[in-house]
Structures are given as C-alpha cells and as structure tokens.
PDB file of C-alpha atoms in Angstrom:
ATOM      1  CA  UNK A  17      20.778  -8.465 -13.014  1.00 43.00           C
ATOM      2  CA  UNK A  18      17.992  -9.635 -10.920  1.00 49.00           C
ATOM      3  CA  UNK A  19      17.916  -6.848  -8.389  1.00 50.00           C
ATOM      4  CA  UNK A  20      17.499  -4.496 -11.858  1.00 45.00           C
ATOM      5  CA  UNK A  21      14.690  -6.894 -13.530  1.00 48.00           C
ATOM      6  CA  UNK A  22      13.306  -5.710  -9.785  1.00 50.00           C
ATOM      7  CA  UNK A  23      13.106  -2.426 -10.054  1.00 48.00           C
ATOM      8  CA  UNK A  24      12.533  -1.909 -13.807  1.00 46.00           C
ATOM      9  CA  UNK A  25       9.455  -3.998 -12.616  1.00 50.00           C
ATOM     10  CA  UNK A  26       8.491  -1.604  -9.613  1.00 51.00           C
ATOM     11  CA  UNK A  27       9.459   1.399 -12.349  1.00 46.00           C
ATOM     12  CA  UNK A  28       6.649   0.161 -14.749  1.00 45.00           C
ATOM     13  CA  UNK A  29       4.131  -0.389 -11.956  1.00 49.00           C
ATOM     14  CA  UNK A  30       4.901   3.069 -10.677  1.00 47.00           C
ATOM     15  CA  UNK A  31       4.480   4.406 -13.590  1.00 44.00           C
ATOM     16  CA  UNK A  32       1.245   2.212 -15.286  1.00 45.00           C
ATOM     17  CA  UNK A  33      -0.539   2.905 -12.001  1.00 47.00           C
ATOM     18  CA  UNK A  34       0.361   6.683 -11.653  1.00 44.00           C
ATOM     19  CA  UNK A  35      -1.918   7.150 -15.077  1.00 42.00           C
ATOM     20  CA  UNK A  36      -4.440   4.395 -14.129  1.00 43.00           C
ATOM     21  CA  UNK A  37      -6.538   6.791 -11.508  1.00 42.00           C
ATOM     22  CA  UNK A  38      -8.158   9.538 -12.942  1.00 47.00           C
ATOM     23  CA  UNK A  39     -10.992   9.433 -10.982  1.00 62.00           C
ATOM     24  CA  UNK A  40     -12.012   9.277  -7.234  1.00 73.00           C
ATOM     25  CA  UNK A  41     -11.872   6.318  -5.175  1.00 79.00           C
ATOM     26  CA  UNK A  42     -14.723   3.848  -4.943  1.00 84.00           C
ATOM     27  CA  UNK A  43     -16.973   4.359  -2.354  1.00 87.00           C
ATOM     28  CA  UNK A  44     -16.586   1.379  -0.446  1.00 90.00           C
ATOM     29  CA  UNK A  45     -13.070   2.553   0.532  1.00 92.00           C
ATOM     30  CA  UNK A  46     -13.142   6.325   0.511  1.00 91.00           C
ATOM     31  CA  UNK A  47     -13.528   6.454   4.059  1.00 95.00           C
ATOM     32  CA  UNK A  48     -12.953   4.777   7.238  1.00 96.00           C
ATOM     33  CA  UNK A  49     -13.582   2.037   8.186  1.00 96.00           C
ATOM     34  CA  UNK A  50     -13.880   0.793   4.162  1.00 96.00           C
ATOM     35  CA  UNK A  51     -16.842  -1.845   3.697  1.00 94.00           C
ATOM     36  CA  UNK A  52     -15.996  -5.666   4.375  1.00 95.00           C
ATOM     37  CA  UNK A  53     -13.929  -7.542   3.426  1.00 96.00           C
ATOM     38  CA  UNK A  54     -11.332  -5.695   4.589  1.00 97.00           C
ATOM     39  CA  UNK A  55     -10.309  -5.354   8.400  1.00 98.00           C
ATOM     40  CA  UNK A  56      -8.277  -3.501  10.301  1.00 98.00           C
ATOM     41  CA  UNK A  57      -4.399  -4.562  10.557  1.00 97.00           C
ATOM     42  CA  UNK A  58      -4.417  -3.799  13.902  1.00 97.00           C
ATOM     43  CA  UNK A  59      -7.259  -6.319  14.484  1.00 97.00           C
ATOM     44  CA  UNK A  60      -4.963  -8.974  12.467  1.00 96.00           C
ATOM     45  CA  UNK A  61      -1.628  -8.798  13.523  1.00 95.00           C
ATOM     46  CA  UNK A  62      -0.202  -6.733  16.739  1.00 94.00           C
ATOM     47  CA  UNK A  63       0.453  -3.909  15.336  1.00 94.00           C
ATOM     48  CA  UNK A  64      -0.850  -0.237  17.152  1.00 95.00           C
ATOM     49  CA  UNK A  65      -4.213   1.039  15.295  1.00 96.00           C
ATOM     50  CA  UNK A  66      -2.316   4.195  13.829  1.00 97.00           C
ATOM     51  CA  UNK A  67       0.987   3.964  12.372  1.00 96.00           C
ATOM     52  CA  UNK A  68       2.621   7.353  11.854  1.00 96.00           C
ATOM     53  CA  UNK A  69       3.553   8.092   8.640  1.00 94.00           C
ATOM     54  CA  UNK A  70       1.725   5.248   7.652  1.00 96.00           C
ATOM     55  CA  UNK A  71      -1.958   6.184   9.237  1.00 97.00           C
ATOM     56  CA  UNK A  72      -4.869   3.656  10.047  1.00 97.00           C
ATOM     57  CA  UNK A  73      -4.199   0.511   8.054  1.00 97.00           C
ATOM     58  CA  UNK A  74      -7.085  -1.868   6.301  1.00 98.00           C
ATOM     59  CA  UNK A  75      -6.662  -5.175   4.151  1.00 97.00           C
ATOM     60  CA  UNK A  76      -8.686  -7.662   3.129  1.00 96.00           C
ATOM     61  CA  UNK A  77      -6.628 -10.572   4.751  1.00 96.00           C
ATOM     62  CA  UNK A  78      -7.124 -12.893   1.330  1.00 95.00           C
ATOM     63  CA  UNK A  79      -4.901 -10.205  -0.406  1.00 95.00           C
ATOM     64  CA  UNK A  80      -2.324 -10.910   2.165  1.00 94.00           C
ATOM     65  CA  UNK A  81       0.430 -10.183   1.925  1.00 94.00           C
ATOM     66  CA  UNK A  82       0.501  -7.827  -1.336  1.00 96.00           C
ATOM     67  CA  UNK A  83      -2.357  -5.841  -0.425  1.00 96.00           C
ATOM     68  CA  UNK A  84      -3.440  -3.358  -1.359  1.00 97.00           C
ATOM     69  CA  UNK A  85      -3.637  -1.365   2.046  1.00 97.00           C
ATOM     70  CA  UNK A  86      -5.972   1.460   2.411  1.00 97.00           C
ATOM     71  CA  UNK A  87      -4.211   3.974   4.784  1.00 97.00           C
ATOM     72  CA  UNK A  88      -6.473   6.587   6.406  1.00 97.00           C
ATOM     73  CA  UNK A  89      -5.897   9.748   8.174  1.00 97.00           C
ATOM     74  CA  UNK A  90      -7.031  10.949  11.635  1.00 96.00           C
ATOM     75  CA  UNK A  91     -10.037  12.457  10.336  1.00 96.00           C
ATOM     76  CA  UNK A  92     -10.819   8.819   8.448  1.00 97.00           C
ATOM     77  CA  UNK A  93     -10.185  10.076   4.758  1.00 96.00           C
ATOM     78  CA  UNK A  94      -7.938   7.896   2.771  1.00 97.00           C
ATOM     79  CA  UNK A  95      -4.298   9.631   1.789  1.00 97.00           C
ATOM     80  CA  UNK A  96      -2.552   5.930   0.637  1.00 97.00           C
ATOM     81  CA  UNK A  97      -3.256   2.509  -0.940  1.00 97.00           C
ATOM     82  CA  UNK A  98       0.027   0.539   0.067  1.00 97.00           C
ATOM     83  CA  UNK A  99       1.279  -2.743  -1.475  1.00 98.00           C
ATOM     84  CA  UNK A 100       3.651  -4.845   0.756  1.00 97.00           C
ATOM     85  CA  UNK A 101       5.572  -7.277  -1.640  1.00 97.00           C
ATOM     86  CA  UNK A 102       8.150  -9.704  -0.509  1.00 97.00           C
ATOM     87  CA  UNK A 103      11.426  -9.555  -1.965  1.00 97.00           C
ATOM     88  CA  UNK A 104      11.114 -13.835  -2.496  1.00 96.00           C
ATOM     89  CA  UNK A 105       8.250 -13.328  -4.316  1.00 95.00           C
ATOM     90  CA  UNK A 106       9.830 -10.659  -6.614  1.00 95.00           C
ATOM     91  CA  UNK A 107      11.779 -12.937  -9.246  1.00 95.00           C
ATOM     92  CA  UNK A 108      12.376 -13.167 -12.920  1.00 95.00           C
ATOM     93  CA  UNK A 109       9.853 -15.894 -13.030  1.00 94.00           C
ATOM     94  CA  UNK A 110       7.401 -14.636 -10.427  1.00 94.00           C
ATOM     95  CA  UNK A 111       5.947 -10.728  -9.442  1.00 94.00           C
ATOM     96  CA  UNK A 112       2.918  -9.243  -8.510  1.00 94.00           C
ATOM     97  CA  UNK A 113      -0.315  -9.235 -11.147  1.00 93.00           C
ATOM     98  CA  UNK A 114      -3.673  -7.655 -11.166  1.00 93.00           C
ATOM     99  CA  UNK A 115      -3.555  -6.167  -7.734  1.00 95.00           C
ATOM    100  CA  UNK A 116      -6.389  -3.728  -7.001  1.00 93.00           C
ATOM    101  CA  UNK A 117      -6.341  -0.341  -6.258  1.00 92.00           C
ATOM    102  CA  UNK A 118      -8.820   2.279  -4.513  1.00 91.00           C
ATOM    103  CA  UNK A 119      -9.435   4.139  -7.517  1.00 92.00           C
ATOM    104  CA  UNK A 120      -8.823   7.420  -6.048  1.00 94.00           C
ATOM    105  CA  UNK A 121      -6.089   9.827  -8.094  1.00 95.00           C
ATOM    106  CA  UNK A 122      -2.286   9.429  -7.489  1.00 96.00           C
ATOM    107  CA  UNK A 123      -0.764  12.149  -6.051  1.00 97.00           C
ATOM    108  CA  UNK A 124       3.053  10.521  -6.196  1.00 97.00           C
ATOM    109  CA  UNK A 125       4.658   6.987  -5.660  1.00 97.00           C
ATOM    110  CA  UNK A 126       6.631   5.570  -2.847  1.00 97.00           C
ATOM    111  CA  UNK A 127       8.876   2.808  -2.964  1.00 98.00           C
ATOM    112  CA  UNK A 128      10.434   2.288   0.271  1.00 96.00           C
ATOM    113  CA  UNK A 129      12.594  -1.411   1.749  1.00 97.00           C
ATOM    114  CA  UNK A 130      11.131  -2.997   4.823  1.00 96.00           C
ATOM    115  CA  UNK A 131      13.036  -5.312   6.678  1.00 97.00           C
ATOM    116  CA  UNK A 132      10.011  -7.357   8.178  1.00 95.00           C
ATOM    117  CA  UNK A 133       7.288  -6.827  10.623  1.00 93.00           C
ATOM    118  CA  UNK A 134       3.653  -8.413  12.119  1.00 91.00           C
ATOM    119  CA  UNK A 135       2.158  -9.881   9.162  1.00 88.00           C
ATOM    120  CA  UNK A 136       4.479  -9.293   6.887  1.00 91.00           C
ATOM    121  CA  UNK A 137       7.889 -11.163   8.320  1.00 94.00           C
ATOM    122  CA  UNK A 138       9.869 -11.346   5.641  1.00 96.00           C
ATOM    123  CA  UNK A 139      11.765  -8.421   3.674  1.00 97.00           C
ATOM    124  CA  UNK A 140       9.555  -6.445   1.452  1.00 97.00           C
ATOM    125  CA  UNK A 141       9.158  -3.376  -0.651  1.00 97.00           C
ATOM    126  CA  UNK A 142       6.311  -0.951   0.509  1.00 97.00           C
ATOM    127  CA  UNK A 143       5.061   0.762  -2.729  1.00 98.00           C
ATOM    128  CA  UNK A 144       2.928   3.368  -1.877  1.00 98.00           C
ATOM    129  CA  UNK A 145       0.436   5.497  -3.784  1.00 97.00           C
ATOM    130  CA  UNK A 146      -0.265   8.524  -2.310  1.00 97.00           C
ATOM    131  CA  UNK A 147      -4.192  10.310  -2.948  1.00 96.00           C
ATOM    132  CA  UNK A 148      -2.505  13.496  -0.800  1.00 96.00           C
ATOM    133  CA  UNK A 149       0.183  15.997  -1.883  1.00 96.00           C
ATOM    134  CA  UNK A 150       4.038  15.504  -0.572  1.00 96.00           C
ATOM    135  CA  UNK A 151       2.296  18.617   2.227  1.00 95.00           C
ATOM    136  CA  UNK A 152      -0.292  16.699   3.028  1.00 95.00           C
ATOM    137  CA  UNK A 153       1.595  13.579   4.537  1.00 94.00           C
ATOM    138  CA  UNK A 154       1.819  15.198   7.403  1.00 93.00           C
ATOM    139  CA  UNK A 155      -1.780  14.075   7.817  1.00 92.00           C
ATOM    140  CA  UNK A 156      -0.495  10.761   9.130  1.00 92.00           C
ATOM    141  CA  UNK A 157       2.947  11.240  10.165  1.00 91.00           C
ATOM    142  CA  UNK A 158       2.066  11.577  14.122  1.00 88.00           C
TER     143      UNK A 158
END
C-alpha cells in the first residue's frame, strides 16, 4: 500500500510538473556554471565532474538532498533538472513539497531507483526532467 501511495505520489509530480514549464529556464541557470548558490557536485562530494548520462551536476547544497540538480551538457547548456529523494523520506506522512525547478520546458520525465552514492547514501528515486528530446540524451551519455 505504501510503495503505491509512492508512486501515485511520483505519478502526480510527473505529471503537475510536466505542464508547469512553458517557458525557458531562468537565466541564472540556463547555462554553466548557474549563478551562486549552487556549486558543483563534484566540488561537494567525490564524485567525477561529468557523469555520463547524467552530465555536469550543480546544487545548491541547502537543497540537499532533494535538489533540484541542474545537469549540463558538454557544451554547458542545461538538458536536466534532477531531484534525488530518499526512499525514508517518501512516506504516507512525509514527501517532497515546493521544490524548485529551472523553469525551462519539459521534454519527458524520468523516474529511475538509486541504490546510494556520494552525497546521497541512502536509497533514492532520481526523478528527472528532461529540457532535451529522448535523441538528444545522447548529449550527456559519454
């Protein structure tokens, strides 16, 4: 019952945020690096500067450790604003409200399981909201 309050959650936040952009990002954080307060990952945690199929990661660390995540390409332009939400936080008492967002247009919606990694330990969902076509991805997979 719990695991499908979960993803009825993740379902309407897919779907609320997929109609919430119909405009471009803001300019702060259409391209790399985005203006303070965020930082790269990569100068947070040990994690490489450029994730494939992720791309160049930035957070501001006081939205730790939802997010969001502005992922850029090589060329600096952003394709993905990722949210990172633990499982333990994801209850029928307790979820995710308000989180930002770039702004830019939403492209599609990812919702992909993590099992843990540098800065975010625990299990988590990624839910990512991609500015760039299916095609495009490629922009960040290598």
């Amino acid at each position: 019952m719990t695991s499908f309050k979960i993803l009825s959650g993740l379902a309407l936040f897919c779907a609320m945020t997929g109609t919430a952009f119909a405009h471009g990002p803001a300019d702060s954080v259409a391209m790399s690096p985005p203006d303070a307060p965020f930082q790269a990952v990569s100068a947070l945690v040990p994690l490489p500067d450029f994730l494939p199929g992720m791309g160049q990661l930035f957070v501001d660390p006081a939205t730790l450790p939802a997010g969001p995540f502005m992922a850029y390409d090589h060329d600096g332009a952003l394709v993905s604003t990722i949210y990172m939400l633990p499982l333990s936080q994801l209850t029928p008492d307790q979820g995710f409200d308000d989180l930002t967002t770039s702004g830019a247009l939403v492209d599609h919606v990812d919702v992909v399981y993590n099992a843990g990694h540098p800065g975010v330990e625990e299990p988590h969902i990624h839910v990512i909201l991609w500015h760039v076509s299916p095609a495009d991805e490629e922009r960040v997979a290598q």
